[in-house]
Every structure is written in structure tokens, then in C-alpha cells.
Tab-separated table of C-alpha atoms and ligand atoms in Angstrom:
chain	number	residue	atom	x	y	z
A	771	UNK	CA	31.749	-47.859	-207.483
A	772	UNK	CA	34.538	-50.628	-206.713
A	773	UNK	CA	32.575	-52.899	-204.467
A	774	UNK	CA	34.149	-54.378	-201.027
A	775	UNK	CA	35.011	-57.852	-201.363
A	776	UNK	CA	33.649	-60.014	-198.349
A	777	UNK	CA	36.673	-61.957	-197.712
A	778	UNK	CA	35.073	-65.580	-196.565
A	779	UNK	CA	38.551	-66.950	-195.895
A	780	UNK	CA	39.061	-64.456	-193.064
A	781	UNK	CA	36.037	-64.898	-191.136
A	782	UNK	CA	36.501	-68.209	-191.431
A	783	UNK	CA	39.833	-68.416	-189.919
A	784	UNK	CA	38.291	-66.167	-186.804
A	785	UNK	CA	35.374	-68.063	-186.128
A	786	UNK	CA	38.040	-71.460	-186.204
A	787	UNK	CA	40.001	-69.658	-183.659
A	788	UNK	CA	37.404	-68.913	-181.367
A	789	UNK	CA	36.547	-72.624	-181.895
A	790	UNK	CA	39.759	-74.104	-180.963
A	791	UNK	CA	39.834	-71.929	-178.268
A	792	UNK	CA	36.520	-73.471	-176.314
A	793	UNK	CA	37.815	-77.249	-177.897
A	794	UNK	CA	40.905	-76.301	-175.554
A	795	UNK	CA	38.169	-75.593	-172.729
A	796	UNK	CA	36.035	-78.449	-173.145
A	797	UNK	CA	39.099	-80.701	-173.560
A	798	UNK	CA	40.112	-79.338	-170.104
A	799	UNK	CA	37.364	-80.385	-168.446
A	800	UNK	CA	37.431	-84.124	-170.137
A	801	UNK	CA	34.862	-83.683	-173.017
A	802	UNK	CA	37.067	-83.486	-176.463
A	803	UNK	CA	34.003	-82.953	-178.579
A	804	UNK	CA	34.055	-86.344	-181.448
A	805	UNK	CA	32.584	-85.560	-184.946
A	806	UNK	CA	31.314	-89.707	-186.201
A	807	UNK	CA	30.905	-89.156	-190.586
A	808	UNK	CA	29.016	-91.938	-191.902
A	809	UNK	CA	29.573	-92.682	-195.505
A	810	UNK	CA	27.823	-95.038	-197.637
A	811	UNK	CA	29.860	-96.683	-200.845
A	812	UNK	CA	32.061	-94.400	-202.609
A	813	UNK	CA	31.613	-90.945	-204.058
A	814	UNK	CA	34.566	-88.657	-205.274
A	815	UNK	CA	33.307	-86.118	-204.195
A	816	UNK	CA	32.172	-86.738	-200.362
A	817	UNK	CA	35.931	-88.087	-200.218
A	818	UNK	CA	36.843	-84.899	-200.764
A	819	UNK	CA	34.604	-83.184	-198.133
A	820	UNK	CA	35.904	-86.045	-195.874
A	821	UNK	CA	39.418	-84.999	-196.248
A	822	UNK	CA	38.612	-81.778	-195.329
A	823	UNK	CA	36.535	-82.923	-192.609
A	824	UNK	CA	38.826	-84.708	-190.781
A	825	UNK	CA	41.668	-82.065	-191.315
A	826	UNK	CA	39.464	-79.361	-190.198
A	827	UNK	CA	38.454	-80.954	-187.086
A	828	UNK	CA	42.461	-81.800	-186.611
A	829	UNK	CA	43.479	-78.528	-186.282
A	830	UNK	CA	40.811	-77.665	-184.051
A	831	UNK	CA	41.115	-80.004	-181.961
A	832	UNK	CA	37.893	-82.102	-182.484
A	833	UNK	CA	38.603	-85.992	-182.813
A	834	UNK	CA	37.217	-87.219	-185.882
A	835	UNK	CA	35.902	-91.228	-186.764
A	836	UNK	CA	34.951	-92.352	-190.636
A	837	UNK	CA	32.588	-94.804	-190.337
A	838	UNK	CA	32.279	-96.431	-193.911
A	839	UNK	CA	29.245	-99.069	-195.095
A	840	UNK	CA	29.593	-100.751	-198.117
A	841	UNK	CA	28.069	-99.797	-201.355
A	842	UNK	CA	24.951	-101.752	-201.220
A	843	UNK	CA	23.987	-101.522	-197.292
A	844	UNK	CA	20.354	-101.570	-196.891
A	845	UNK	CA	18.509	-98.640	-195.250
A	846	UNK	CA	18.360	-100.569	-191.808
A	847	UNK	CA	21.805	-101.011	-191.687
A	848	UNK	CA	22.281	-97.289	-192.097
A	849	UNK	CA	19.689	-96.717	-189.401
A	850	UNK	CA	20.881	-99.108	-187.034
A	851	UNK	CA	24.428	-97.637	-186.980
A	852	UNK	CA	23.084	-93.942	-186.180
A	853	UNK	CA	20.946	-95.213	-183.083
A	854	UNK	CA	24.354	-96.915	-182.242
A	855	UNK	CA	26.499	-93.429	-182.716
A	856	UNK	CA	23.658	-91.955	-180.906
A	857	UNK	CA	24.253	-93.994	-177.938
A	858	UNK	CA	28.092	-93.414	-177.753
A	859	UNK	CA	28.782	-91.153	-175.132
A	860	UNK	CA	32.013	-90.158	-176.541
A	861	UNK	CA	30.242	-89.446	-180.058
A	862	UNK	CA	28.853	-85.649	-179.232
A	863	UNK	CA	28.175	-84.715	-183.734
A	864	UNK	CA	27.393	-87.073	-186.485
A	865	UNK	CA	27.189	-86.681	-190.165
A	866	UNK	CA	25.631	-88.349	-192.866
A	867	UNK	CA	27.985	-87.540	-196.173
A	868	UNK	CA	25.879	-87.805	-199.240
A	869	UNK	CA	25.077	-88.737	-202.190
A	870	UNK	CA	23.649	-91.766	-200.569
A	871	UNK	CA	23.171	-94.971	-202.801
A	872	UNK	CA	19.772	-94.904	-204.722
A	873	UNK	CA	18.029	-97.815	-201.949
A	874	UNK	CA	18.213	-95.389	-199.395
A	875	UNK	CA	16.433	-92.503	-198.456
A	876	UNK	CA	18.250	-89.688	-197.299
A	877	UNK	CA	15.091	-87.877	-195.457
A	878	UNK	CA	14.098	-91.119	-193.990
A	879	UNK	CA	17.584	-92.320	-192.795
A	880	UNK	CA	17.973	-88.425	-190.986
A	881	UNK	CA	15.208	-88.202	-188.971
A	882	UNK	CA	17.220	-91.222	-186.702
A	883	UNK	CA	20.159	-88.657	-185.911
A	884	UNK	CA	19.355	-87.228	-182.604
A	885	UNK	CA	18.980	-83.895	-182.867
A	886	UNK	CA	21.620	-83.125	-179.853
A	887	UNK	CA	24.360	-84.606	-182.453
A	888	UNK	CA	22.633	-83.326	-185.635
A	889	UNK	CA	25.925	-81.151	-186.277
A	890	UNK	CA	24.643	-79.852	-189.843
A	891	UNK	CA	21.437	-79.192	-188.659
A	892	UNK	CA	19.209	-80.577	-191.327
A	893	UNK	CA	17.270	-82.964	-189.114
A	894	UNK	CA	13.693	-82.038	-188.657
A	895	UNK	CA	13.893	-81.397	-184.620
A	896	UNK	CA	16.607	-78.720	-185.783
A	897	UNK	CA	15.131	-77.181	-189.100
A	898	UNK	CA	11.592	-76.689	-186.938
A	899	UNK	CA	13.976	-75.131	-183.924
A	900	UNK	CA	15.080	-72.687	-186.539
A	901	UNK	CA	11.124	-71.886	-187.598
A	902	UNK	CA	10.890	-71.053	-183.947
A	903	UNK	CA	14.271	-69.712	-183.245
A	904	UNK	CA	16.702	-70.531	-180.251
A	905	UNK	CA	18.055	-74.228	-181.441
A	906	UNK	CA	21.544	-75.222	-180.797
A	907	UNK	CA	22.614	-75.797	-184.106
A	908	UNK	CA	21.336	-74.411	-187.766
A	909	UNK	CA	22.516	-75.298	-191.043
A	910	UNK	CA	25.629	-74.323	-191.740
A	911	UNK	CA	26.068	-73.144	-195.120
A	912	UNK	CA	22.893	-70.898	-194.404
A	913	UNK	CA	24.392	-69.822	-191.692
A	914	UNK	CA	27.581	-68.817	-192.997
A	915	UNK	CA	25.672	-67.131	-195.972
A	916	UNK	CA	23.818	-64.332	-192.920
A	917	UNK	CA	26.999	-64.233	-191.086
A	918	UNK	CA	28.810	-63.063	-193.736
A	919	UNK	CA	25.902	-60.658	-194.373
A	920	UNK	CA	25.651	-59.515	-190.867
A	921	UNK	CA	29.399	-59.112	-190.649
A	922	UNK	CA	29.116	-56.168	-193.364
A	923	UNK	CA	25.613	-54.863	-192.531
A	924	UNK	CA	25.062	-55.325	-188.464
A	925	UNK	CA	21.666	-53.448	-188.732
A	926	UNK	CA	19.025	-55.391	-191.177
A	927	UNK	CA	16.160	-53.779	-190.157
A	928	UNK	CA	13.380	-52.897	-192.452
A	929	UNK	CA	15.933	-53.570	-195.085
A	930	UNK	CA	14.325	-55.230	-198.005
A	931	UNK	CA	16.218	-58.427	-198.859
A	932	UNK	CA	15.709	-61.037	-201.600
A	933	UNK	CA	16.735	-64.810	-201.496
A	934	UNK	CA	17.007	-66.117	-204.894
A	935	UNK	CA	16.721	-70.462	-204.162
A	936	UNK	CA	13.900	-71.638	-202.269
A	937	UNK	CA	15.518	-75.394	-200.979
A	938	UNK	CA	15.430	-76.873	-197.563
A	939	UNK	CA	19.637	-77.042	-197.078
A	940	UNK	CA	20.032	-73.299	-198.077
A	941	UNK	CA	16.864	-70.560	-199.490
A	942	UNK	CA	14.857	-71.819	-196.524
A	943	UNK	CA	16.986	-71.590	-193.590
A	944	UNK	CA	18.835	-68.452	-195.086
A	945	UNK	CA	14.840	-66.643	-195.082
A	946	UNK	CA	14.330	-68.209	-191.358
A	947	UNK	CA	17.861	-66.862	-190.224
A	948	UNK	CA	17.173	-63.578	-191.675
A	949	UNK	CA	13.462	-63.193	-189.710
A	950	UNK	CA	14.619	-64.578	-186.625
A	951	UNK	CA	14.500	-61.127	-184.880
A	952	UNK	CA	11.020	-59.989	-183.572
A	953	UNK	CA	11.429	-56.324	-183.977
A	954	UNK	CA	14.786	-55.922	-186.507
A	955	UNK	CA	14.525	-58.015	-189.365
A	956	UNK	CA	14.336	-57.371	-193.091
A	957	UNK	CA	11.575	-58.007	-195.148
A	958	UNK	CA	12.521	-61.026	-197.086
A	959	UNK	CA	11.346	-61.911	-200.523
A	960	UNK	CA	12.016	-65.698	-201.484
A	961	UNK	CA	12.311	-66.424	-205.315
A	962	UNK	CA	12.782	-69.709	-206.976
A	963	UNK	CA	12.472	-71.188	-210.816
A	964	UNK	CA	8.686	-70.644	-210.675
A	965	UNK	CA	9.430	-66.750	-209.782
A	966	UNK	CA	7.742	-64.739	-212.535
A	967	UNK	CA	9.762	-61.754	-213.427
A	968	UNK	CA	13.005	-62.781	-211.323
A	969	UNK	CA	15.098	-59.359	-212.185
A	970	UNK	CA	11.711	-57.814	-210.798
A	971	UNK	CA	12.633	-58.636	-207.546
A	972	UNK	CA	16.606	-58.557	-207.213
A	973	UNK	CA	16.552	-55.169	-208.757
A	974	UNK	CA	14.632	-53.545	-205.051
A	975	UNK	CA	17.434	-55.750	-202.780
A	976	UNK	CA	19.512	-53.974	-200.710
A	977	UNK	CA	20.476	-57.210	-199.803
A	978	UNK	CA	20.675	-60.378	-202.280
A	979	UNK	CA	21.261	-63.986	-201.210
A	980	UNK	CA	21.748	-66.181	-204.806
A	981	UNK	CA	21.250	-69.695	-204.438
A	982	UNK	CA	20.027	-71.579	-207.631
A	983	UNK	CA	23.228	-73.396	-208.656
A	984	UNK	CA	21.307	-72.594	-213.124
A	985	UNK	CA	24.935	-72.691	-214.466
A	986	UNK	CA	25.834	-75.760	-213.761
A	987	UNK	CA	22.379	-77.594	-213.827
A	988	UNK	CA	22.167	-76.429	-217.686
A	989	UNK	CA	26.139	-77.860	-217.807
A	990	UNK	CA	24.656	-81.389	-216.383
A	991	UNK	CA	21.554	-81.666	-218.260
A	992	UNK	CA	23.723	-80.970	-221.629
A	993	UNK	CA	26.710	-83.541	-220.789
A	994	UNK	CA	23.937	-86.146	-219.741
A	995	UNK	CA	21.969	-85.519	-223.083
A	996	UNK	CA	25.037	-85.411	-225.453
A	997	UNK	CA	25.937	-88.584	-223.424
A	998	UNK	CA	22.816	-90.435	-224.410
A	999	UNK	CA	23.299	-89.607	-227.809
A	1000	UNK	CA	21.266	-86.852	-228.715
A	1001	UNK	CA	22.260	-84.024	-230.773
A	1002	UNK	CA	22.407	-80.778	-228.419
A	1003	UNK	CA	23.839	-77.554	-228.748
A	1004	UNK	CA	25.945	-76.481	-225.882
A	1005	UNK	CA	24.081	-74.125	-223.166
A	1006	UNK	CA	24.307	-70.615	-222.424
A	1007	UNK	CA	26.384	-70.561	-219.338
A	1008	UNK	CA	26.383	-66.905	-218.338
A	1009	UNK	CA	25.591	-66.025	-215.012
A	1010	UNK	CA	21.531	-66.248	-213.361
A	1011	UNK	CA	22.184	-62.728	-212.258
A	1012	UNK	CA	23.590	-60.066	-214.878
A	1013	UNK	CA	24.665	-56.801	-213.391
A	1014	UNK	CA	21.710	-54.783	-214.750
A	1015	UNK	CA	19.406	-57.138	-212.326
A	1016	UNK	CA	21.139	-55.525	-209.661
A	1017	UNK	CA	20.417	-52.643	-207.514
A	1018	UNK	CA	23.020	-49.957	-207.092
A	1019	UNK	CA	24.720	-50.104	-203.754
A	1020	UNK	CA	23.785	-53.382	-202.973
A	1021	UNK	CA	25.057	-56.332	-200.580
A	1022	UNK	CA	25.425	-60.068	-202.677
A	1023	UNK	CA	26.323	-62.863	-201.242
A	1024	UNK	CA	26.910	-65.154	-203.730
A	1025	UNK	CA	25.827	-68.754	-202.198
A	1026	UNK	CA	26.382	-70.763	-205.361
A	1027	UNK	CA	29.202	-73.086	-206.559
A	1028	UNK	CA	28.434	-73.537	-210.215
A	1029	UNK	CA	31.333	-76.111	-211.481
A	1030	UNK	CA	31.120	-75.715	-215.372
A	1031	UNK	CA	33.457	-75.949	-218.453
A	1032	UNK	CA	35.623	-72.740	-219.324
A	1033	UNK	CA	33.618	-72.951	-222.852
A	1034	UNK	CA	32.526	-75.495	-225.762
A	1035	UNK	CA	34.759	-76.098	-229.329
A	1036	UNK	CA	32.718	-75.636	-232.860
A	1037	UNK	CA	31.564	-79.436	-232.033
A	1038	UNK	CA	30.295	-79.115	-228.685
A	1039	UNK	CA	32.973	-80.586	-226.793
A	1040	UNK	CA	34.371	-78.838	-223.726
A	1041	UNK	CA	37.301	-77.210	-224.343
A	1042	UNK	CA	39.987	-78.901	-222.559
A	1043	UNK	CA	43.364	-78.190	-219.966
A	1044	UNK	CA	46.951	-79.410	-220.734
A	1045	UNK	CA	46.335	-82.949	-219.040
A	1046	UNK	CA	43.783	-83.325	-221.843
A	1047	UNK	CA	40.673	-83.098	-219.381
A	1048	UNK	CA	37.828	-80.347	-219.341
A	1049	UNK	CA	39.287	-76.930	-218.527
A	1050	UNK	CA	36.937	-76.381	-215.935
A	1051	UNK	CA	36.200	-73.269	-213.731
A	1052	UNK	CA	34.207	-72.739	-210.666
A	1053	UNK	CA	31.786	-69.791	-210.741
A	1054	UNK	CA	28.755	-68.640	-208.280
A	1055	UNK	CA	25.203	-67.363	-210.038
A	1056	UNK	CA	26.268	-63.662	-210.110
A	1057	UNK	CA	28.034	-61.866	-212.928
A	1058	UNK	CA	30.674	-61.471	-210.599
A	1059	UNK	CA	33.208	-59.135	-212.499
A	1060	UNK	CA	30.426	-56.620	-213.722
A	1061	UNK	CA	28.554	-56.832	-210.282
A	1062	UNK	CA	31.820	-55.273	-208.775
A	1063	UNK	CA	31.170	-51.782	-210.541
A	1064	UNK	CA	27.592	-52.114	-209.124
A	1065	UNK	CA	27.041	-53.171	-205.795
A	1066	UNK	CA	28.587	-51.962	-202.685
A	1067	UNK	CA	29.435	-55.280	-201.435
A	1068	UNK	CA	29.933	-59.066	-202.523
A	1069	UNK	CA	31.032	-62.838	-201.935
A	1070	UNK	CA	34.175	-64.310	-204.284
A	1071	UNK	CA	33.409	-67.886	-205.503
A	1072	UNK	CA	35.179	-69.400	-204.888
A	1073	UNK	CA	36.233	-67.668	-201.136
A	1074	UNK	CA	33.547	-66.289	-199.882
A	1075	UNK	CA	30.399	-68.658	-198.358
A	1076	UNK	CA	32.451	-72.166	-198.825
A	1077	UNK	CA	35.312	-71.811	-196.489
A	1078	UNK	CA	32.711	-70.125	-193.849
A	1079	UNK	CA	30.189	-73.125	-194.323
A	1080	UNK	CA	32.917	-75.326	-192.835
A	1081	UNK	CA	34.199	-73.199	-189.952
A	1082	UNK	CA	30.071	-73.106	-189.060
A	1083	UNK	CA	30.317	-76.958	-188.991
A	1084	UNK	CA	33.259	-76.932	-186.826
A	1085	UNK	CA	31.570	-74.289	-184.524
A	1086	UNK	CA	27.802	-76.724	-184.738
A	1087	UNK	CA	30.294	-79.376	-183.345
A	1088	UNK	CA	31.132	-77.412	-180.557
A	1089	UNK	CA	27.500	-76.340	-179.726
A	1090	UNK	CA	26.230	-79.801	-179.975
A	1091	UNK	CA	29.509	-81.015	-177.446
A	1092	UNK	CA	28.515	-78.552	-175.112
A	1093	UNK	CA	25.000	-79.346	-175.036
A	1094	UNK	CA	25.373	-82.710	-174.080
B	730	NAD	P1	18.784	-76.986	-205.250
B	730	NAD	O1	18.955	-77.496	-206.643
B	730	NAD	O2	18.234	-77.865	-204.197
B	730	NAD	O3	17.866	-75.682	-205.294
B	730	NAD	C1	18.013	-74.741	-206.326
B	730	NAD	C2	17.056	-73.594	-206.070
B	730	NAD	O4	17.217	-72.641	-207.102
B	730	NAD	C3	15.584	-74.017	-206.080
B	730	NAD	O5	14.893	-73.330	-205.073
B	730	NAD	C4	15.089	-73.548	-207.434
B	730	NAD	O6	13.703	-73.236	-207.446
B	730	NAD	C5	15.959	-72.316	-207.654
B	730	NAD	N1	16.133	-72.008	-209.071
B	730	NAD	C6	16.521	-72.852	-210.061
B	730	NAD	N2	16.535	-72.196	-211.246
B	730	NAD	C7	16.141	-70.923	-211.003
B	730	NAD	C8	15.926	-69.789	-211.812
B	730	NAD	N3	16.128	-69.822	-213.135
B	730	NAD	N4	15.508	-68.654	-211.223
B	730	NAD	C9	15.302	-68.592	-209.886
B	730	NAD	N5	15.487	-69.651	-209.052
B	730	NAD	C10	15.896	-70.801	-209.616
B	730	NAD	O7	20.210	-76.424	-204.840
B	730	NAD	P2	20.818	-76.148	-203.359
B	730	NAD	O8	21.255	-77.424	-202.766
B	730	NAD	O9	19.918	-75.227	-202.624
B	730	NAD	O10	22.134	-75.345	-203.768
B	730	NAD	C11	22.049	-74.091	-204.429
B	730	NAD	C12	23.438	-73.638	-204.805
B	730	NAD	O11	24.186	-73.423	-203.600
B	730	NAD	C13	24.228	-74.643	-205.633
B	730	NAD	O12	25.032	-73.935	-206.558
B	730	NAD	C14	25.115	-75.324	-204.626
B	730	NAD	O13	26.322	-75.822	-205.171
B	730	NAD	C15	25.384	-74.178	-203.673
B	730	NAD	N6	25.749	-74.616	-202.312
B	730	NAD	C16	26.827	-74.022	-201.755
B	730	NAD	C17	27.243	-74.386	-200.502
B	730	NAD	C18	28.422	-73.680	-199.892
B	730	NAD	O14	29.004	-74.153	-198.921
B	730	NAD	N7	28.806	-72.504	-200.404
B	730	NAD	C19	26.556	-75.377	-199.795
B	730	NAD	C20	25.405	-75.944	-200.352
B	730	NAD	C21	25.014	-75.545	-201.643
């Protein structure tokens, strides 16, 4: 069996159509939805997702504000600038970009969001709305995970599906999404690092979410160890889910974004690109390659959940605008 690749690009691209179509709407009628980021100090990284951010939001039509605090703000600060966004009329989404700096506490610092502008959908109002079904907004990357799902497989009923990652941003919500319907919905297993047996489990699913990110938490733990001095050999890399942990005919959607080194020279050392920096690759938690002989359908990483996790943010942004 060649499996069918679940394209994520493409169903991204739709669902930021159909957004920039009602952005054209509500713009008509005076209420350009405005997405307010709030970062904290600098972090590579969230500069990156901020880039995309406000590009996304550009060609869609959404006006986007960077609000940046300095390195060592204090948790107040942080608060008292979301009760400020919250009162802005024109603000209709906020996000919180993280890491944050070690003083503050993310969970804390959330809860202030309103849940009308909670555009990623992690605040407590919205993750309980989910428990009970019919919020505005859910998270996004979970929700880009069962729409790529449902895009391939309409009917989940009685279908027995297994979510490998158990956290409150993705495994959670992705199990919630997936039992949302009263009389259609799969039975869902949830597995995490405690799960005894693991292949146990994702050899029954006729549908398998992966979520654990093991690839590049053993990368992490090994660079920060050889870092500190100690002598280490380099980890096994190789992916959480072989192909023989598989069940034939399967649908995998491949959640993960493992960023790891391409492999390790006889001293331990990454092996490195022509600029002389770690040749690095990015990889989900699923033997991808040999999966594709196995299953009857799958998520690319990188290409599948990613690009739809940002058109979901776009189309939260919209949601939250028109629920004002
Ligand atoms: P997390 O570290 O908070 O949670 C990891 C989960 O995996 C936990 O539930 C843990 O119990 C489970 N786990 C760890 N080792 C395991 C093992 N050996 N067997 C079974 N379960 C195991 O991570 P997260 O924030 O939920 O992210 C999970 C992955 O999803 C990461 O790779 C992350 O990069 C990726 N992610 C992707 C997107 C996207 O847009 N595609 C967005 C968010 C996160």
C-alpha cells in the first residue's frame, strides 16, 4: 500500500481563503478584526512565529500590533497590559508568545485574557468550553490536527482512535475535539510516557494522533548534559512510532515537530552543514518513510499539521472578531 499524503499546505490555503473572505465582510461593515501579540524579552524563536504572525494576518486582512515588554517585566506589568488590550475596543484577539521569562507564570498571567479575545484558545473559560462543547474558539494546533483527520475520514464513528501525548495545548484538546459528538464519535484511547505497552495500543488505531515530541527531548537532554560536562553517548533518535506499531490501513496524523541533528561523529558531536553549524533536520514521531507502505493515510512533517495550526489561528481571530 502507497499511503495518501494529507497535504496540510492545501487545506491551509482554503481555510485562509475562506478567512479573507469574511475579513473582507467584517471590514465592510467597520470591524477589521486586530490580532494584539504580547511578547516578553527576546526569544529566537517566538520572533520567528511573530514574523509569521504578522505576515499571515497581512494577507488576510487582519491588522496586527507587537506589543513588546522588556526582558525583566514583572508579572503585574504583564497583567496590567492584558486588562488594558482587553479594554481596547479595536483589539478583538490577543496573544501571549512564549517562552515567557522565568519570574512569570505563564498559567497565571493567561487566565487575565478575556476569553472573547483568547484567539489560541488556551485560557481556562475556553479549554472548559471545549469539555462542554460549543465555544467560539479551541486550540488551534488541536484543531488543525482533527481537521485534517476529518478532512480524510468525514465519518468517525465507533472508530477506535488513539492519541499518543496527553498535554493541555495538544493530547487533551485533540481527545475533547474528537468526543465532541453525542452519538458519532470514536472511542478514544489517550497514551502518554506512563502508557505501559505503548505499541499495545497504536497497533488497534484506525486512527492515530502522535504527539510526544521523544526525538527531540532525548536531542535536548543529551546537548544539555554534554554541555555540563558529562560524558554521554549520543541518543537513539529513531522515530517513537516504528512502522510495525502500526495498524494496516490506518489514518496518522503526525502532530510532532521533532528538530534534531541529521546524526552524531565517532566523538559525539553533531555532524555539521557547509556553514559549519549542526546539519539539522526536522522530523515528526512517526517512522514516516516506512509508515507510507503501511497505513492508508498520513501527515508530512514538516507540511502537514504546522501550516494548518496557523490558518486555525487566523480563522480563531475571525471567530473571536465576530463575537464581539
Ligand atoms: P509536551 O512535552 O507538553 O507533551 C509531550 C507528551 O508526550 C506528554 O503527554 C507525554 O506524556 C508524552 N510522551 C512523552 N514521551 C512519551 C513516550 N515515550 N511514549 C508515549 N508518550 C510520551 O509536548 P506538547 O507541547 O504537547 O507537544 C508535543 C509535540 O507536538 C512536540 O513535538 C511539539 O513540537 C509538537 N507541536 C506541534 C505543533 C504544530 O503546530 N504542529 C504545535 C504544538 C506542538
Amino acid at each position: 500500500m502507497s499511503a495518501k499524503i494529507i497535504d496540510g499546505k492545501s487545506v491551509a490555503n482554503k481555510i485562509k481563503q475562506e478567512v479573507a473572505a469574511e475579513v473582507a465582510e467584517l471590514s465592510k461593515a467597520g470591524k477589521t478584526p486586530r490580532l494584539a501579540a504580547v511578547q516578553v524579552g527576546e526569544n529566537p524563536a517566538s520572533r520567528m512565529y511573530i514574523k509569521m504572525q504578522a505576515s499571515n494576518c497581512d494577507s488576510g486582512g487582519i491588522e496586527y500590533e507587537l506589543i513588546e515588554l522588556p526582558d525583566e517585566a514583572s508579572q503585574d506589568e504583564l497583567i496590567a497590559k492584558i486588562q488594558q488590550l482587553n479594554a481596547d475596543e479595536k483589539v478583538t484577539g490577543m496573544i501571549l508568545q512564549m517562552p515567557l521569562p522565568p519570574q512569570i507564570d505563564a498559567r497565571a498571567v493567561q487566565v487575565h485574557i478575556a476569553p472573547s479575545k483568547d484567539v489560541e484558545g488556551m485560557g481556562p473559560a475556553n479549554m472548559g468550553r471545549l469539555f462542554y462543547g460549543g465555544g467560539i474558539v479551541a486550540p488551534c494546533t488541536p484543531l488543525a490536527a482533527v481537521e485534517l483527520l476529518t478532512q480524510t475520514c468525514p465519518d468517525l464513528s465507533g472508530k477506535e482512535a488513539v492519541v499518543v501525548g496527553h498535554s493541555e495545548i495538544v493530547g487533551k484538546p485533540i481527545a475533547m475535539l474528537l468526543l465532541q459528538s453525542l452519538d458519532a464519535s470514536p472511542t478514544v484511547t489517550v497514551c502518554h510516557v506512563a502508557t505501559k505497552n505503548l505499541a499495545a495500543h497504536t497497533k488497534r488505531a484506525e486512527i492515530l494522533f502522535v504527539a510526544a515530541g521523544v526525538s527531540q527531548a532525548r536531542w535536548l537532554g543529551y546537548n544539555r548534559r554534554r554541555k555540563a560536562g558529562e560524558e554521554v553517548s549520543p541518543p537513539d533518535l529513531s522515530p517513537l512510532i516504528q512502522a510495525d506499531m502500526l495498524r494496516d490501513g490506518a489514518i496518522v496524523i503526525d502532530v510532532a515537530i521533532n528538530r534534531i541533528p541529521k546524526g552524531f561523529d565517532e566523538t559525539g558531536e553533531p555532524l555539521k552543514n557547509e556553514k559549519g553549524k549542526n546539519a539539522m533536520i526536522t522530523v515528526g514521531d512517526v517512522d514516516y518513510e516506512a509508515a507510507l507502505e503501511k497505513v492508508s493515510a498520513i501527515t508530512p512533517v514538516p507540511g502537514g499539521v504546522g501550516p494548518v495550526t496557523v490558518a486555525m489561528l487566523l480563522k480563531n481571530t475571525v471567530a473571536c472578531a465576530k463575537a464581539i
